[in-house]
């Protein structure tokens, strides 16, 4: 058959051109035959006189107007996007190409090389706003409404069933007016405050089975059981972070319910963002005291060695990935450390394959080689690290100056950097004290304070010994053995010689040595870690260990240098306050509802900030609404959750701009066993999500293009301050986030008769949102001096754009520490290789060590790999065969590697022998864009706009990547559907039984794709698809077209059954929950001990799982035979001879003309 | 440049294939065209022109199969959605 015949009579090139028209429609069932020539008999050119059809073609890019808006998902970029409008419709989106115009107050401008900034998400956003999955108006769940209309009777188990709190997924929603919706939310909040306050409320909570410690934490205030989350608040400081302002107003509700005054009133708990996503590098505050280290991305140009350790800067830095890719042209070397050969490895000079979650061992091995080979900057080590500090070998604490020197006078002064610049308080200093080194000049111990760093330390004339072991007599008369940390590390690292590290990590020895030499000989060096590290239980150790090489070589605080972490756009510190400027961010989210500043002419610095709220990790809700309190053989009931972290029972959950339930690890446990005890769930979003499927009330928010007033954001990876509003009217009956929050508080005012609620958002009600933004600008360290009207008038760049006022461009973390000799934000003022907090010592993590994970390991779960006698962990008497997740979490057992190798993980023995990577994808941000047709087509190998196989949940579906040989060994063909199961003791939910219909909904089933990039025992499933729900499964099984499109809500799932979260669970890392870690507060210049959301708190770890893969269905059309593309001869591991010839370079040769 | 007919043994050659589809899929296709063109900001008359002009072969195929009246209804239905997007807040009774 000729080519022309095959394509219906038109030439191949014409056929393909026509085929391209409208393919993006993603309409199920679109027939290809319609794309053929309309009438083969008619020649369109013959006798065609009318040429008006050409106008459509020639004018296809014409637009009537354009406007700029900011695409602000949680991918850290915050690109300003230009929308082109025709006939009132946003028809296309593009880059603005104006970053060279952004300037700061001093006239410094950004480089033109930031252009263009835009990814496939930004330029497809019009398909979100006009798409079929928008939340169009407020809706209320029928059962919940019936409960509310019945007057909110106290919920007994019977009433929870009657009103479908325990079967939300089978209930239906009804439309509500905005006024009614606000009133329902207000009444729901009032109900929770009433039911759980006082002694009666306490008893009610205890009777529902909550831990007494959590109930005690309510302090008798029902409002403390209200949890709010402004989804990645930085993405919209007014509308998203504004949720916490609403929460702070709940102190008024507490005052109303309990009759208390401001001094006793308590508001709700503010749920975190960054840590909840598992995005933080939890070990970084242990090293330098700061929440996270990251730089402006144009700083990457300065690096001569870029190491990506569990970080995919190609897929996850999208529009800004060019900054590192350019380094190839600039002579830099790129190294990737990852289990799989992924996108960044294709750019690397060398790829170091590594067994998952063993990166701490790798870095300890590199450190040992550098120390042994004297490949370190001795001056830097002495001036900026804790290696010279003396440590007591008896109690494992650092030697404190007041214990050594009689009548010791503290070394810090009020005009020193610690107190004058960093705002260390005298009370905090009293807990820290000063430290001791051994001075080689005077051959005696000398004290040093946290101000004694860098040049200031040099000026003192002390030359600390790096290698010293001695005995020192204390003022108490006791003589103790001490040694420098450097000497102790020389001992400690004996467990991490090259052969052992190779054995632990499976990384090639020659590449470990190459990496060591490259770090030692090249400058500047930057190490970038990401979710590939932070999503593991022992990320703390992997983060700490990665800092060791940069500490040894002084690669910090300089252009192109550092050890950074990249994930979400978390950086509230971009709007941090200070004594000099005012409250900054806190003035917005925590303005005192009892002392509101209602005069718009009053400067922002005079706003009275007082947080009646308290931070909390959603991880506790995500752990069965439980803190980490374990019954131990040795001590009985033992609490591992610090007081500063202790959660309260979750009785109301309200969130905006986040698919909270969908993205919860162990999601079906939340739906089945946890949320039935939650009295009210409110989701504010622009689309129907699975969180709404399982909510009680859903309120539609305006999208970024529809904002009716100003919003403001900034980013952790670029210097741009972005303020914008929408350019088209809201398509549906939606409101700006801030207007929704204002509506809820106003309704609370009507409910309680307290007018201060309405005043909480006074300027929002008056259409003067700019007052709040100006106050934010006035009082934040990075924006003080800016006038909103100037920014909007384009005085500092494009309208709405300017640069944050940083010390350097690009912004370089710790520049001041190195350049100005300021202390790091630790108790010693130095970079830490050692942690002497009581918890770290008890858990065996005072030294940086490698630990096997509590689940994802073939060996004894959670074992500490060391023989160091100065690691003295407590195992609490937990037996080594204990299987409960919390027992595995707290059991601290130390063994040298040779012994570890002989141990077994019970799950591995039961056949759970695949690690499951769950990285983020370039085609969505968390779950955003998951239901956009174009992205569903792009996102997997199974995108099909025609849905030829009606089993597909929609025009695309989720997939699991697997090594072909591993799949073949299990009898699985490329493209088959498979089940992915984790530990059946707790997943997909506790109590799951195969005959439970919900088990079918929740068990993960998806397509499998052969992929040689993955080692034999590693599979990969991208993070964040829209989960299967009861309604989507019912639709999939009953609709003629098979789509997983839920009735009533219109929710579209990406999975037929289950979710990526079917195999994950929450883990409560003890090292994330201390009360003693001293570190910088995130949004003000000052310090704190212990917990703070997104800073030192449970950072969730979805990768900590082992899975088993079993075949579910054949991959061929309609479940018969093999998946068609595998027969093409071009599919991986199914190549025909021609494809094999192509892969082997057989087609390469001299061109024949 | 591929001046000649493609080499049937070249594994990198793109191959278009024709698939059987039921006649009611023509309606789906017409909706898809109308929806995409309305999203592109074309007005009713312009969209109708893409159906009636033989130069736009895909839409015109649907036009020939379904007839002017049916296509006009489909275009009107899709344009109504996007005309409503231009200024009015929309709702529906889907959830009621």
Coordinates of C-alpha atoms in Angstrom, one line a residue, chain A residues 266-477:
Chain A
X266 CA -5.6 30.5 72.6
X267 CA -6.1 30.3 68.9
X268 CA -5.7 27.2 66.7
X269 CA -2.7 25.4 65.4
X270 CA -0.9 26.5 62.2
X271 CA 0.0 23.5 60.1
X272 CA 3.3 23.6 58.3
X273 CA 4.0 23.5 54.6
X274 CA 7.7 22.8 53.8
X275 CA 8.2 20.1 56.3
X276 CA 4.9 18.5 55.7
X277 CA 5.9 18.1 52.1
X278 CA 9.2 16.5 53.1
X279 CA 10.9 19.3 51.4
X280 CA 13.2 20.6 54.1
X281 CA 16.7 19.3 54.5
X282 CA 16.1 18.5 58.2
X283 CA 19.8 18.1 59.0
X284 CA 20.8 21.6 57.9
X285 CA 19.7 23.4 61.0
X286 CA 21.9 21.0 62.9
X287 CA 24.9 22.2 60.9
X288 CA 24.5 25.9 60.5
X289 CA 21.3 26.8 62.5
X290 CA 19.4 28.2 59.5
X291 CA 16.2 26.7 58.2
X292 CA 17.8 25.9 54.8
X293 CA 20.7 27.0 52.6
X294 CA 19.8 28.0 49.1
X295 CA 21.1 30.7 46.6
X296 CA 19.8 32.7 43.7
X297 CA 20.1 30.3 40.8
X298 CA 22.4 32.6 38.8
X299 CA 25.0 31.9 41.5
X300 CA 25.4 28.4 39.9
X301 CA 27.3 30.0 37.1
X302 CA 30.2 30.5 39.5
X303 CA 30.6 26.9 40.4
X304 CA 33.5 24.9 39.1
X305 CA 32.1 21.7 40.5
X306 CA 28.4 21.0 40.9
X307 CA 27.4 17.9 42.7
X308 CA 23.8 16.9 42.6
X309 CA 23.1 14.4 45.4
X310 CA 19.6 13.1 45.2
X311 CA 18.7 16.3 43.3
X312 CA 17.3 16.5 39.8
X313 CA 18.0 20.1 38.7
X314 CA 16.8 19.2 35.2
X315 CA 13.3 18.2 35.9
X316 CA 12.7 20.1 39.1
X317 CA 14.3 23.4 38.3
X318 CA 12.7 23.7 34.9
X319 CA 12.9 27.3 33.7
X320 CA 16.1 27.9 35.8
X321 CA 17.9 24.6 35.1
X322 CA 19.9 26.4 32.4
X323 CA 22.1 28.1 35.1
X324 CA 23.8 24.8 35.9
X325 CA 23.7 23.4 32.3
X326 CA 25.6 26.5 31.2
X327 CA 28.4 25.5 33.5
X328 CA 29.3 22.8 31.1
X329 CA 30.2 25.5 28.6
X330 CA 32.1 27.3 31.3
X331 CA 34.5 24.5 32.1
X332 CA 32.8 23.3 35.3
X333 CA 32.4 19.6 36.2
X334 CA 29.1 18.1 37.0
X335 CA 28.6 15.1 39.2
X336 CA 25.4 13.2 40.0
X337 CA 24.9 10.9 42.9
X338 CA 21.7 8.9 42.5
X339 CA 20.5 5.3 42.5
X340 CA 19.2 5.7 38.9
X341 CA 20.6 7.1 35.7
X342 CA 18.1 10.0 35.5
X343 CA 17.9 13.3 33.5
X344 CA 20.7 15.0 35.5
X345 CA 23.0 12.0 34.9
X346 CA 22.8 12.7 31.2
X347 CA 24.5 16.1 31.9
X348 CA 27.1 14.8 34.3
X349 CA 30.8 14.2 33.8
X350 CA 30.3 11.2 36.0
X351 CA 27.4 9.5 37.7
X352 CA 27.9 7.8 41.0
X353 CA 25.3 5.1 41.4
X354 CA 24.4 4.5 45.0
X355 CA 22.2 2.2 47.1
X356 CA 19.2 4.3 48.2
X357 CA 19.6 6.3 51.4
X358 CA 23.3 5.4 52.0
X359 CA 24.5 8.9 51.1
X360 CA 25.7 9.7 54.6
X361 CA 28.1 6.8 54.4
X362 CA 29.4 8.1 51.1
X363 CA 30.1 11.5 52.5
X364 CA 31.7 10.1 55.6
X365 CA 33.9 8.1 53.3
X366 CA 34.8 11.2 51.3
X367 CA 35.5 13.0 54.5
X368 CA 37.8 10.3 55.8
X369 CA 39.8 10.4 52.6
X370 CA 40.1 14.1 52.8
X371 CA 41.2 14.1 56.4
X372 CA 43.7 11.2 55.9
X373 CA 45.1 12.9 52.8
X374 CA 45.3 16.3 54.5
X375 CA 43.0 17.7 51.8
X376 CA 41.5 20.4 53.9
X377 CA 41.7 24.1 54.5
X378 CA 43.1 24.2 58.1
X379 CA 42.6 27.9 58.6
X380 CA 38.9 27.6 57.7
X381 CA 38.4 24.5 59.8
X382 CA 39.9 26.3 62.8
X383 CA 38.0 29.6 62.3
X384 CA 34.5 28.4 61.3
X385 CA 33.9 24.8 62.3
X386 CA 33.5 23.0 65.6
X387 CA 36.3 20.6 64.9
X388 CA 38.7 22.3 67.3
X389 CA 36.2 22.4 70.1
X390 CA 36.8 20.1 73.0
X391 CA 34.3 17.3 73.8
X392 CA 34.1 15.4 77.1
X393 CA 34.3 11.7 76.6
X394 CA 32.4 11.0 79.8
X395 CA 29.1 12.7 79.1
X396 CA 29.7 13.3 75.4
X397 CA 28.9 17.1 75.8
X398 CA 31.1 19.8 74.6
X399 CA 33.3 21.2 77.3
X400 CA 31.8 24.4 78.7
X401 CA 34.0 27.3 79.7
X402 CA 32.3 27.8 83.1
X403 CA 33.0 24.2 84.0
X404 CA 36.7 24.7 83.5
X405 CA 37.6 28.2 84.5
X406 CA 36.9 29.4 88.0
X407 CA 34.8 32.6 88.2
X408 CA 34.4 32.5 84.5
X409 CA 32.9 35.6 83.0
X410 CA 30.8 35.0 79.8
X411 CA 32.6 36.1 76.7
X412 CA 29.8 37.7 74.7
X413 CA 29.2 41.4 75.0
X414 CA 26.1 43.5 74.2
X415 CA 27.8 45.1 71.2
X416 CA 29.0 41.8 69.8
X417 CA 27.5 40.2 66.7
X418 CA 25.6 37.6 68.6
X419 CA 23.6 40.1 70.6
X420 CA 23.7 43.2 68.5
X421 CA 23.2 41.8 65.0
X422 CA 21.6 38.4 65.6
X423 CA 19.5 39.4 68.6
X424 CA 20.6 36.6 70.9
X425 CA 18.9 37.2 74.3
X426 CA 20.6 37.1 77.6
X427 CA 18.2 34.3 78.7
X428 CA 19.2 32.2 75.7
X429 CA 22.9 32.9 76.2
X430 CA 22.6 31.7 79.8
X431 CA 21.6 28.3 78.4
X432 CA 24.4 28.2 75.9
X433 CA 27.5 29.3 77.7
X434 CA 30.9 29.4 76.0
X435 CA 33.2 26.7 74.8
X436 CA 36.8 25.5 75.0
X437 CA 39.7 24.8 72.7
X438 CA 43.2 23.8 73.3
X439 CA 45.6 26.7 72.4
X440 CA 48.8 25.3 70.9
X441 CA 50.6 28.6 71.5
X442 CA 50.1 28.5 75.3
X443 CA 49.6 24.8 75.5
X444 CA 46.5 25.2 77.6
X445 CA 42.7 25.3 77.3
X446 CA 41.2 28.6 76.5
X447 CA 37.6 29.7 76.3
X448 CA 35.9 31.0 73.2
X449 CA 32.4 32.5 72.6
X450 CA 30.1 32.2 69.7
X451 CA 31.4 35.6 68.5
X452 CA 34.9 34.2 68.1
X453 CA 34.7 33.2 64.5
X454 CA 36.7 34.1 61.4
X455 CA 38.8 37.2 61.6
X456 CA 37.5 38.0 65.1
X457 CA 38.9 34.6 66.3
X458 CA 42.2 35.2 64.5
X459 CA 42.5 38.6 66.3
X460 CA 42.3 36.8 69.6
X461 CA 45.6 35.1 68.8
X462 CA 44.5 31.7 69.7
X463 CA 45.8 28.8 67.6
X464 CA 43.5 25.9 68.5
X465 CA 44.8 22.4 68.2
X466 CA 43.0 20.2 65.8
X467 CA 44.5 17.0 67.2
X468 CA 44.4 16.9 71.0
X469 CA 43.5 14.3 73.6
X470 CA 44.0 15.2 77.2
X471 CA 42.6 15.4 80.7
X472 CA 41.2 18.6 82.2
X473 CA 40.4 19.3 85.8
X474 CA 37.0 21.0 86.2
X475 CA 36.1 23.7 88.7
X476 CA 34.2 21.0 90.5
X477 CA 37.4 19.2 91.1

